[in-house]
Coordinates of C-alpha atoms in Angstrom, one line a residue:
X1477 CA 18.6 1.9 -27.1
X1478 CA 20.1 1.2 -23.6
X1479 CA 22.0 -1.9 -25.5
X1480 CA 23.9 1.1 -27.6
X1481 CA 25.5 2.9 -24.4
X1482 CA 28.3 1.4 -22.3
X1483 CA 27.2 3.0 -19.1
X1484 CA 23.6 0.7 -19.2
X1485 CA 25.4 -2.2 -20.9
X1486 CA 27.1 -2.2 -17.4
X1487 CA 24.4 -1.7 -15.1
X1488 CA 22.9 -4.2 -17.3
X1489 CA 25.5 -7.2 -16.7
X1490 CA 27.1 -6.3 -13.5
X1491 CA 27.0 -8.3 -10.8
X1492 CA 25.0 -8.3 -7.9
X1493 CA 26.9 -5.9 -5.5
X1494 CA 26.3 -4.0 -2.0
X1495 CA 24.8 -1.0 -4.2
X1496 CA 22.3 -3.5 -4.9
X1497 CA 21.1 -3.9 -2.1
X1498 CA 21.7 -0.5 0.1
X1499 CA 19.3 0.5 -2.8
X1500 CA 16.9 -2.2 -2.0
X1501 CA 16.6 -0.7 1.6
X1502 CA 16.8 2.8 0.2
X1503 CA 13.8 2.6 -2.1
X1504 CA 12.5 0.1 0.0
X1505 CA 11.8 2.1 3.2
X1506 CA 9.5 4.3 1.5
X1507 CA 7.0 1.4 1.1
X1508 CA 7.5 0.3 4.1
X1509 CA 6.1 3.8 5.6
X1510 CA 3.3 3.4 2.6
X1511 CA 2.2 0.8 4.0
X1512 CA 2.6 1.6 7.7
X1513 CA 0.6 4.6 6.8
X1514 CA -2.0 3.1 4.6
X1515 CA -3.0 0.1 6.9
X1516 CA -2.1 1.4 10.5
X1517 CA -5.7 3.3 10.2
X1518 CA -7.6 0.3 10.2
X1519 CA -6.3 -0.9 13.6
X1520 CA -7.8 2.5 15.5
X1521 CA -10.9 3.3 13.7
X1522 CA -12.9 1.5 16.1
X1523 CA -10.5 3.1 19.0
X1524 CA -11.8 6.4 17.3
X1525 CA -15.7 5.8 17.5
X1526 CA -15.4 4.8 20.9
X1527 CA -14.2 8.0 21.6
X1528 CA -15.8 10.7 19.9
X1529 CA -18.9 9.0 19.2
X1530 CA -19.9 7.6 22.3
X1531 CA -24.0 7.6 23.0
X1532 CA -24.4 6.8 26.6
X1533 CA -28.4 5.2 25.6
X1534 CA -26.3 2.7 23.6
X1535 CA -26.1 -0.7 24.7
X1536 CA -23.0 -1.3 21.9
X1537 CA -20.0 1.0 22.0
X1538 CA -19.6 4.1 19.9
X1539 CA -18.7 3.2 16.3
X1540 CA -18.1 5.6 13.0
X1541 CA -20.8 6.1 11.3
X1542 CA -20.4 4.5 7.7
X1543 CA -19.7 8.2 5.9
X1544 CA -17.3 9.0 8.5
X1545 CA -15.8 5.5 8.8
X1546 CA -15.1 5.5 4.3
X1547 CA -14.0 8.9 4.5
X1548 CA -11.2 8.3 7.3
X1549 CA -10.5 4.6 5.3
X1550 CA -10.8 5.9 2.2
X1551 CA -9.3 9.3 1.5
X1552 CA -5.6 8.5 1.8
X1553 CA -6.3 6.4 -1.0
X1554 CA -7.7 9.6 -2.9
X1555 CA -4.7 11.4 -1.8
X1556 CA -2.8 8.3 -3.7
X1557 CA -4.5 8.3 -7.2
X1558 CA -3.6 12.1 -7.3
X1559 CA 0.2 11.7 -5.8
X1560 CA 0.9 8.8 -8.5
X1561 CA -0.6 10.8 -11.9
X1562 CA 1.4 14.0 -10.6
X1563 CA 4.8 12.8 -9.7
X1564 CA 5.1 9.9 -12.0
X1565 CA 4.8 12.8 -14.9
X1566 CA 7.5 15.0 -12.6
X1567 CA 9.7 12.2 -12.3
X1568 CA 10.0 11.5 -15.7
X1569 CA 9.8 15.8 -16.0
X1570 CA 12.2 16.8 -13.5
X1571 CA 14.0 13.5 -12.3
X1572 CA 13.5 10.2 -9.8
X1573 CA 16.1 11.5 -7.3
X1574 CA 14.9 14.9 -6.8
X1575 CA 10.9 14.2 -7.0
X1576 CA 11.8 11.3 -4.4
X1577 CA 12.9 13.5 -1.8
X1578 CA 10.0 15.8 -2.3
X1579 CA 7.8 13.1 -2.0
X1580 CA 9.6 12.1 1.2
X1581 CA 9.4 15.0 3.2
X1582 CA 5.3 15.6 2.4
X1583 CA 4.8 11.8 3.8
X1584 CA 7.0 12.7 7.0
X1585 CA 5.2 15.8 7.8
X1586 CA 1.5 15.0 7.4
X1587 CA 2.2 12.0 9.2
X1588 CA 3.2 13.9 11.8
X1589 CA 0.2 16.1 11.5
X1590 CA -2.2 13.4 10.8
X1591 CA -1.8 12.7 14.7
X1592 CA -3.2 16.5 15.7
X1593 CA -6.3 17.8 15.6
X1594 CA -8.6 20.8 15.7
X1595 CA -10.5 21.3 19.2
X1596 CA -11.8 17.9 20.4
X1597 CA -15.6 18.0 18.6
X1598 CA -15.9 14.6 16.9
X1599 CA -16.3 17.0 13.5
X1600 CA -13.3 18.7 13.7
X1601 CA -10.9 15.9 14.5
X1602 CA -12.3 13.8 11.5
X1603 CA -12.0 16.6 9.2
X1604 CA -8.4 17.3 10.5
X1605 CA -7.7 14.0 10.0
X1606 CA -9.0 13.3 6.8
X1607 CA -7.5 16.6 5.8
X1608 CA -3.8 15.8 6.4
X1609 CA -4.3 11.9 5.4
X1610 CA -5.3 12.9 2.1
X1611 CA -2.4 15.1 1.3
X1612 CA -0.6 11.6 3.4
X1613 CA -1.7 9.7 1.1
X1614 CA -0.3 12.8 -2.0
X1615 CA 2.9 11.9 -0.8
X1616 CA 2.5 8.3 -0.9
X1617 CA 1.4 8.5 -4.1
X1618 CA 4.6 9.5 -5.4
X1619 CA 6.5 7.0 -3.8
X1620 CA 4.7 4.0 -6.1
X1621 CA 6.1 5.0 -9.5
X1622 CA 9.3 7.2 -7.9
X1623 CA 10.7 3.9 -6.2
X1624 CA 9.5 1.3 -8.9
X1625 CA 11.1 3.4 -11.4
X1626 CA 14.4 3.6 -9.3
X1627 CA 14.8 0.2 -8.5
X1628 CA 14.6 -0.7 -12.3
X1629 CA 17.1 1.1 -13.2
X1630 CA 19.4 0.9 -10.9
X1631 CA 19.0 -3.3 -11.2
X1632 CA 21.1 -5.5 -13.4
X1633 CA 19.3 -7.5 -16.4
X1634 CA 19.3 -10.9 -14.2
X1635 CA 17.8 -10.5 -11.0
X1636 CA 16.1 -7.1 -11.9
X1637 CA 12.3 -8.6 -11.1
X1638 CA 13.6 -9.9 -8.0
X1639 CA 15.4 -6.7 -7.0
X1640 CA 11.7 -4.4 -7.5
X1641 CA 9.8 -7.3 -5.9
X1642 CA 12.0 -7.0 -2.8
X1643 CA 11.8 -3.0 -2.6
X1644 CA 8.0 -3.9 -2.8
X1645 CA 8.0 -6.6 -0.1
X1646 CA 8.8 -3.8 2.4
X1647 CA 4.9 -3.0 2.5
X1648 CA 4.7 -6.3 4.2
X1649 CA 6.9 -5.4 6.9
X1650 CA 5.4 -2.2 7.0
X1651 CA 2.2 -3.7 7.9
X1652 CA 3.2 -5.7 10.3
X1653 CA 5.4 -2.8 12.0
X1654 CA 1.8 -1.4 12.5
X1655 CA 0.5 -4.1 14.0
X1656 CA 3.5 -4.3 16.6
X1657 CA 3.6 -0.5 17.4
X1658 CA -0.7 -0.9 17.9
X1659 CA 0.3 -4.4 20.1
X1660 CA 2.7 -2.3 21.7
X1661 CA 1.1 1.1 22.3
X1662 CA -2.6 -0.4 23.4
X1663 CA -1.0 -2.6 25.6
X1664 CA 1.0 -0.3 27.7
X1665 CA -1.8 1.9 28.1
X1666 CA -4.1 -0.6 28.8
X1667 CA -1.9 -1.6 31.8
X1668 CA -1.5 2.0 33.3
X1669 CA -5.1 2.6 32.4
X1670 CA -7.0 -0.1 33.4
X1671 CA -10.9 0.1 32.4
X1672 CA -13.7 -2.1 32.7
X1673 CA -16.0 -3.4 29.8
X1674 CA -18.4 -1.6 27.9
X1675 CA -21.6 -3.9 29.1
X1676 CA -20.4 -3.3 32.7
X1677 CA -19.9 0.6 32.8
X1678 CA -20.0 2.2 29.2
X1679 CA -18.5 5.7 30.2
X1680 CA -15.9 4.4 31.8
X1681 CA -14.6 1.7 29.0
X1682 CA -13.0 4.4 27.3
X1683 CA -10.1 5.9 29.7
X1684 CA -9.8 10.1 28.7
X1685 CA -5.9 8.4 27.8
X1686 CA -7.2 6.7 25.1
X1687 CA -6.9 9.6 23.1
X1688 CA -3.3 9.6 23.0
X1689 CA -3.2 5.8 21.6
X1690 CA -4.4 6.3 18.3
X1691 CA -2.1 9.4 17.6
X1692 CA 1.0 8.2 18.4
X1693 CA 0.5 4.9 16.2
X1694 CA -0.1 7.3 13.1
X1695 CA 2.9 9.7 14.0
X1696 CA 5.2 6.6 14.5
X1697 CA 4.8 6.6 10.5
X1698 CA 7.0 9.8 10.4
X1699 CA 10.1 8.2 12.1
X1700 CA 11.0 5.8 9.3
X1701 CA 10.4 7.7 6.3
X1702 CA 13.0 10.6 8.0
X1703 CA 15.9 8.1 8.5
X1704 CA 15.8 7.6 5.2
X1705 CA 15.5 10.6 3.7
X1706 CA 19.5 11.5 4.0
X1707 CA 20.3 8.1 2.5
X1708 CA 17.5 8.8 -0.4
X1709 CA 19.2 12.4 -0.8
X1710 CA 22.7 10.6 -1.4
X1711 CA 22.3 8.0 -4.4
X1712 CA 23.2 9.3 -8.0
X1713 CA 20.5 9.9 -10.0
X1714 CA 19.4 6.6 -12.3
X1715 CA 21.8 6.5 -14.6
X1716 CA 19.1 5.7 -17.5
X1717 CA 17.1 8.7 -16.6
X1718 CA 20.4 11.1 -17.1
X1719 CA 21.5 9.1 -20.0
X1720 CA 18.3 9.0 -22.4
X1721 CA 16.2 11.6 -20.8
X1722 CA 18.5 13.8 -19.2
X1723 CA 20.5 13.8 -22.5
X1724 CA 23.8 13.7 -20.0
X1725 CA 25.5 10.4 -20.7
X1726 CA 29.0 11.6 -19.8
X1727 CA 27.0 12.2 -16.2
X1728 CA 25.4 8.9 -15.9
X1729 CA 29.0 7.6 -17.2
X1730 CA 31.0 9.5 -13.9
X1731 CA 27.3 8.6 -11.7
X1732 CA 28.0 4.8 -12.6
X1733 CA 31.7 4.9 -12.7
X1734 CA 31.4 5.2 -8.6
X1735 CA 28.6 3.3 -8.0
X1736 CA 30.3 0.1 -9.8
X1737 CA 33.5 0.6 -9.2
X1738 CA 34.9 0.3 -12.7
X1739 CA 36.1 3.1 -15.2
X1740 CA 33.3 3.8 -17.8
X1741 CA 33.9 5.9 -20.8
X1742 CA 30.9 7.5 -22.7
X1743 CA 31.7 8.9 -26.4
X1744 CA 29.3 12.1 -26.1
X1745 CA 28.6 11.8 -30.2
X1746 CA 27.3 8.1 -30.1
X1747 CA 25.3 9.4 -26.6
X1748 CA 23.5 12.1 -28.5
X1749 CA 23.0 9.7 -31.3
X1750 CA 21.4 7.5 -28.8
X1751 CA 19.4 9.9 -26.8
X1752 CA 17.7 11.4 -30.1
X1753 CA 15.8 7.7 -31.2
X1754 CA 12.3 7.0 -30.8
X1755 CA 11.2 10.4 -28.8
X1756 CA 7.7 9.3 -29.1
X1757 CA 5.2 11.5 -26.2
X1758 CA 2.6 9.0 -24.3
X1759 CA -0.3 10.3 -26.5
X1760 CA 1.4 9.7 -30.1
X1761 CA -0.1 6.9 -32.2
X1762 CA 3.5 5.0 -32.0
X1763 CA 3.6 4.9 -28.3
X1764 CA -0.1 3.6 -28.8
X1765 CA 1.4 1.3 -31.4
X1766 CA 4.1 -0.2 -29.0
X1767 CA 2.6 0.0 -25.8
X1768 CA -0.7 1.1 -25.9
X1769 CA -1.8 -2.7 -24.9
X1770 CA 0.7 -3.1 -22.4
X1771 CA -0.5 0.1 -20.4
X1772 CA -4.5 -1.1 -20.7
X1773 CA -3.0 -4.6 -19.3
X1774 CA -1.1 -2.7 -16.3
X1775 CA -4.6 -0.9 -15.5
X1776 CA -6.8 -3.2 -15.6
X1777 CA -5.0 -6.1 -13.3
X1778 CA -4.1 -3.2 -10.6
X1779 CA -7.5 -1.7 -10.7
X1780 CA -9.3 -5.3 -10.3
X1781 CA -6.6 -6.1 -7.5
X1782 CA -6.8 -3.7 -5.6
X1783 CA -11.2 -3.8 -5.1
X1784 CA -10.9 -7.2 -3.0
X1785 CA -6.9 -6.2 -1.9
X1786 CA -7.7 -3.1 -0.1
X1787 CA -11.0 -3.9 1.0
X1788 CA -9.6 -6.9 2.9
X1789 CA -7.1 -5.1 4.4
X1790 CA -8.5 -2.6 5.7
X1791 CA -11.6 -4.4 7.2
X1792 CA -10.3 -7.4 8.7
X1793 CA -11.3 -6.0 12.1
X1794 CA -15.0 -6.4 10.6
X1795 CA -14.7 -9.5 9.2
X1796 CA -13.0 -11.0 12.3
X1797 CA -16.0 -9.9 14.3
X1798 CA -18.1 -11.2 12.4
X1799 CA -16.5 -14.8 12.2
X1800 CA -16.6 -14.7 15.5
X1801 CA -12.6 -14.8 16.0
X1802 CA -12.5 -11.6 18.1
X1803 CA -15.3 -11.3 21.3
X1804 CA -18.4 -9.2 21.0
X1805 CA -17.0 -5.7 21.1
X1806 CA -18.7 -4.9 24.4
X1807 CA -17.2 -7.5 26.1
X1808 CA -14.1 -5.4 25.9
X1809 CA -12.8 -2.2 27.1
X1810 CA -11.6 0.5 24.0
X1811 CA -7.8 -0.5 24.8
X1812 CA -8.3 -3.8 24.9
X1813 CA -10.5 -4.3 21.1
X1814 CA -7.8 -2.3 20.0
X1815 CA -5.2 -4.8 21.6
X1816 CA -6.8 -7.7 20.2
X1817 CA -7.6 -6.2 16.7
X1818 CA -4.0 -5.5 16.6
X1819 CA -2.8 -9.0 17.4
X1820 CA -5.2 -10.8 14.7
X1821 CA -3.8 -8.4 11.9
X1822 CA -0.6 -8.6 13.0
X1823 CA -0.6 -12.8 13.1
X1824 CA -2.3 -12.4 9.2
X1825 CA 0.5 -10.2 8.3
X1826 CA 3.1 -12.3 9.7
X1827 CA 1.9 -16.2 8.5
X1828 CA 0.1 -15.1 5.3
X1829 CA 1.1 -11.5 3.8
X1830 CA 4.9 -11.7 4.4
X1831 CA 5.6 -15.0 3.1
X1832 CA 3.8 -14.1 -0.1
X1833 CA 6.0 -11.3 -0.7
X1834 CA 9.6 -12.9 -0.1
X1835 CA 8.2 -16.0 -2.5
X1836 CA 7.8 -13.7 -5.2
X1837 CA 11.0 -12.5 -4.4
X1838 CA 12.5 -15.8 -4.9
X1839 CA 10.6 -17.1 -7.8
X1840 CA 10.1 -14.6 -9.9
X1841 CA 13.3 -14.6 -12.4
X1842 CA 12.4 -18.7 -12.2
X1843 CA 8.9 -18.9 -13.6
X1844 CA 8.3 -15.4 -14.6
X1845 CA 6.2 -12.9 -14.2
X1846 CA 2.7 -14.0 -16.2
X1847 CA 2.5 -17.6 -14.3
X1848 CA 2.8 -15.4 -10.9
X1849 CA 0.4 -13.2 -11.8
X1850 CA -2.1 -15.4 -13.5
X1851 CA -1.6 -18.4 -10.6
X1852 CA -2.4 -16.1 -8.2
X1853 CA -5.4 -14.3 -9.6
X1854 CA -7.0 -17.9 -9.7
X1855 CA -6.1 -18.9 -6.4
X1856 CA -7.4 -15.8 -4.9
X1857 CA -10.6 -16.8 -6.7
X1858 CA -10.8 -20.3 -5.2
X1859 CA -10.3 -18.8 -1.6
X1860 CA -12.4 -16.2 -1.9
X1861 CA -15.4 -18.6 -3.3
X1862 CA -14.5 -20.2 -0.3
X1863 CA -14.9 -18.4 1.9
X1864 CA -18.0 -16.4 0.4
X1865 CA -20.2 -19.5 -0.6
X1866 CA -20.8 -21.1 2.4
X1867 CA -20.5 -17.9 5.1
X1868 CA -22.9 -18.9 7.4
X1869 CA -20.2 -21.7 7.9
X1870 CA -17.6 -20.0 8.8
X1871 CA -19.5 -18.0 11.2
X1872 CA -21.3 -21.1 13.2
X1873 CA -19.5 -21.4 16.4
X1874 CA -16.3 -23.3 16.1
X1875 CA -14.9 -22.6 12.5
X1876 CA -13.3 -19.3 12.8
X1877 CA -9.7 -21.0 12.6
X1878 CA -10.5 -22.2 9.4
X1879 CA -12.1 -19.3 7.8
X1880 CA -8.9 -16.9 9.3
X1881 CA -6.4 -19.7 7.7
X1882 CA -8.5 -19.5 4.1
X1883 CA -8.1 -15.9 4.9
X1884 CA -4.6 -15.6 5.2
X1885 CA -4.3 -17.0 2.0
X1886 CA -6.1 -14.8 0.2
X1887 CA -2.8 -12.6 1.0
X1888 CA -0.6 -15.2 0.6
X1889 CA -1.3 -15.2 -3.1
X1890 CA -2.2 -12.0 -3.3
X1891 CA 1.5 -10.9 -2.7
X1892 CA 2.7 -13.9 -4.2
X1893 CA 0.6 -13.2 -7.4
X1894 CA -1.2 -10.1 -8.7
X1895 CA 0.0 -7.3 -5.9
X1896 CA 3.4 -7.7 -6.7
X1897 CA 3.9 -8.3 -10.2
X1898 CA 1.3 -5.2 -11.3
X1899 CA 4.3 -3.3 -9.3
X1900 CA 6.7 -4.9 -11.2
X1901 CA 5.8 -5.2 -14.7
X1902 CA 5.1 -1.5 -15.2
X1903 CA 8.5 -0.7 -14.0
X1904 CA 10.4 -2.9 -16.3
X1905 CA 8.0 -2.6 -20.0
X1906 CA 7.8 1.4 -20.9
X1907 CA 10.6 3.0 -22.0
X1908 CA 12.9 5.4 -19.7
X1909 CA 10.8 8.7 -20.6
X1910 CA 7.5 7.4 -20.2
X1911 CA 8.6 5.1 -17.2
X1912 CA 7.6 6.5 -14.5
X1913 CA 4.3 8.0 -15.9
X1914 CA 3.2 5.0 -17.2
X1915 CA 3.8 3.4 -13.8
X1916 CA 1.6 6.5 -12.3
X1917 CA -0.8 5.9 -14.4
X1918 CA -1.3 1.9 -13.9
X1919 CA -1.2 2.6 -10.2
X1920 CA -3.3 5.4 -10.1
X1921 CA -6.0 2.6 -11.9
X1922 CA -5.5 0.4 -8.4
X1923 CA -6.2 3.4 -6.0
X1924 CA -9.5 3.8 -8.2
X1925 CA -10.4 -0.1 -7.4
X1926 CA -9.3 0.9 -3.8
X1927 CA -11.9 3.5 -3.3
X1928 CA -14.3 1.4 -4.0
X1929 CA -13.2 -1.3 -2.0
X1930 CA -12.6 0.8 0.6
X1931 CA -15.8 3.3 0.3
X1932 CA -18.1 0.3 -1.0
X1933 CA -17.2 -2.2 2.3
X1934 CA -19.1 -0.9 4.3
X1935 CA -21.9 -0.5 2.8
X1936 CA -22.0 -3.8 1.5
X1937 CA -20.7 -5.4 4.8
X1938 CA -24.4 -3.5 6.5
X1939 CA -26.8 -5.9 8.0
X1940 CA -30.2 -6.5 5.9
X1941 CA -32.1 -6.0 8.5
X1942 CA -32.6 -1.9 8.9
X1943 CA -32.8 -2.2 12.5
X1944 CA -28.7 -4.1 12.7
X1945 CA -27.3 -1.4 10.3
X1946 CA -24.4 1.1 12.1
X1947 CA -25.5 4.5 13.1
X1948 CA -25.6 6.9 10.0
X1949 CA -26.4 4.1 7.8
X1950 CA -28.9 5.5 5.1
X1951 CA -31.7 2.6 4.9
X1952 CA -32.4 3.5 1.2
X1953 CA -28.8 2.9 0.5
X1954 CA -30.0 -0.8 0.4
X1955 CA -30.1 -1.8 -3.0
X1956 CA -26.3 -0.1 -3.7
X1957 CA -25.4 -2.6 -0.5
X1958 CA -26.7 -5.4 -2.5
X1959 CA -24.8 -4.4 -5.5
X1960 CA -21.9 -3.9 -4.4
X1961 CA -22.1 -7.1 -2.3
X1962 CA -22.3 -8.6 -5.6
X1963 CA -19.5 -7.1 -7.0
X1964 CA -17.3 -7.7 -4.1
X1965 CA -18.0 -11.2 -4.3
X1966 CA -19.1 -11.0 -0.7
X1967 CA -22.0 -12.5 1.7
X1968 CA -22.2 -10.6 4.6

């Protein structure tokens, strides 16, 4: 179909040009702020149970209890699963350039919001902030399929898998952006607020200032994601969308004819001609014909991924402790575990998550898509056996440098594997009408294996022995701890 119009016969052979790339950065800033939002949670959560869960009969600092701690991890990811089914149908209902902005401007102001709270009773602060980081995490949601969808059709036939992957590579930075501000944020307070150790006076470990730290690394979120929006607000719709959904080829004709630089000259017969072939609906048996496998492939890979990806992510804190790699938590003041939780993540981001991304970048229109995908499913394997099968190992004194570098590349082919190409494919293998539904859909299958990464963690990561298990840990919750440790692949 797209081969029959001379507007996407252009796009499709043009050269790589500055449009390229200012859309890149365009679409690419939303995942950025995705992924700001999305993993900057896990570097304040313990911050958060120091504060408003503080028992002064404790010898261990205040922590969130586990149905508190999944809830505050987890529900952004809820928020997700919903924002990818509903604006992946309304992009492909009412447009990607319109839905994107709408998307947009939800994400900057619950961001914002996500930082306030109701009174200062550990209940209504959690509520708050699980109330505004699920509708976060709405507008999020949209930004999966809305900027995959983009990307695609804005990208020339050539480098069009490297194009998505770099728009998607942006999460790294993003991540890593959280870490800094954290780094940052912590550590001036920490040197205006100076505090002793929890073990050495547990009230005062946790300066009243403290508060202010963890709000201001979740409303930093907001600041990208508003630069952007009058950039976002500027490009031309896709001209594929207007073309062969739109029905306006003349449109995407003038649309391209500006962005490329080069006089293109739609016949409006031949466009209708076009735009009237295989109008096939997503639950018609043709479309189950044609791509019925392809969308149960999509699903499945993101769903399975996203069980280990997200749980790792959002728990490294956890599993850093445990290894040993960050000091016994009251050993520290709350500024200071928050500086030094910040600076682990941050160094993972930087030596194992980035670098994955920008290789599949590079690689991907070489060796294609299915060797990425497949070579770094199995390699994820092999490092997760790794580390899983002889834990106690890793956690003897002395071998925490080896278990974070096995750890680091987990992510490493991760990003270069299975996280990047099931954004990718889904983008690139339905046609223009379904597009950016079918890409909702196969996302909204990872956010599923998220929640349960993220809401089956901890209970899975809980000590065996009742009497080590985290305050509001249900003891007959046991043998759902031992399956899920099984699932997850996980000894801890």
């Amino acid at each position: 179909m797209a081969r029959d119009l001379k507007v996407l016969n252009a796009l499709d052979s043009a050269k790589t040009q500055w449009y390229h790339f200012t859309a890149i950065v365009i679409a690419g800033m939303g995942f950025f702020t995705d992924a700001y939002d999305l993993f900057s949670i896990s570097l304040v959560t313990k911050l958060l149970g120091r504060i408003y869960y503080f028992n002064p009969n404790s010898k261990h600092p205040g922590s969130l209890p586990p149905n508190v701690s999944a809830a505050v991890n987890g529900v952004a990811f809820c928020g997700t699963l919903a924002g990818q089914l509903f604006f992946g149908w309304l992009g492909d209902k009412m447009g990607r350039k319109k839905v994107y902005g709408m998307t947009l401007m939800l994400m900057v102001i619950c961001c914002l919001a996500s930082g306030l709270s109701f009174g200062s009773e550990p209940k209504g602060v959690m509520a708050t902030l699980c109330f505004f980081r699920f509708w976060l995490g709405f507008g999020i949601g949209g930004d999966y399929p809305l900027s995959a969808t983009i990307m695609s059709e804005y990208a020339n036939k050539k480098t069009r898998g490297a194009f998505i992957a770099a728009v998607f590579a942006m999460q790294g930075f993003g991540n890593l952006t959280g870490g800094i501000v954290s780094i940052i944020v912590s550590a001036a307070f920490k040197a205006s607020f100076d505090a002793p150790a929890y073990k050495d006076d547990p009230a005062g470990s946790t300066v009243r200032q403290a508060d202010y730290a963890w709000r201001i690394v979740l409303m930093f979120g907001a600041i990208p994601a508003l630069l952007t929006y009058y950039w976002r607000m500027k490009m031309p719709e896709t001209a594929r969308y207007t073309a062969l959904v739109a029905k306006n080829a003349k449109q995407a004709a003038s649309d391209m004819t500006q962005v490329l630089n080069m006089e293109i000259v739609e016949e409006p017969e031949h466009a209708e001609a076009v735009a009237r072939r295989e109008q096939f609906g997503l639950f018609s048996r043709q479309f189950a014909k044609r791509h019925g496998l392809h969308l149960l492939g999509t699903t499945v890979c993101w769903f399975t991924l996203d069980i280990a990806f997200y749980s790792g992510n959002l728990f490294q804190k956890d599993i850093y402790t445990a290894v040993n790699w960050l000091p016994k938590a009251d050993t520290m003041n709350a500024l200071e575990e928050m500086f030094k939780i910040s600076r682990a993540q941050t160094l993972v981001a930087l030596c194992g998550t980035i670098p994955g991304y920008w290789f599949t970048v590079f690689f991907i229109d070489i060796i294609g898509r299915f060797v990425i995908q497949l070579g770094g499913f199995f390699f994820m394997t092999v490092f997760m056996l790794g580390l899983a099968i002889p834990y106690h190992h890793w956690t003897t004194p002395g071998h925490h440098i080896g278990f974070v570098v096995m750890y680091a590349f987990t992510f490493f082919f991760a990003n270069f594997g299975p996280n990047s190409t099931t954004f990718i494919v889904p983008a690139e293998i339905f046609p223009a009408r379904l597009r950016s539904t079918c890409h909702g859909i196969s996302a909204a299958a990872g956010k599923a294996g998220a929640i349960i990464g993220s809401f089956g963690f901890l209970y899975a990561a809980q000590s065996t022995d009742p009497t080590k298990t985290d305050p509001g840990y249900p003891a007959e919750c046991e043998f759902v701890r031992r399956e899920l440790c099984f699932i997850m692949g996980q000894r801890l």
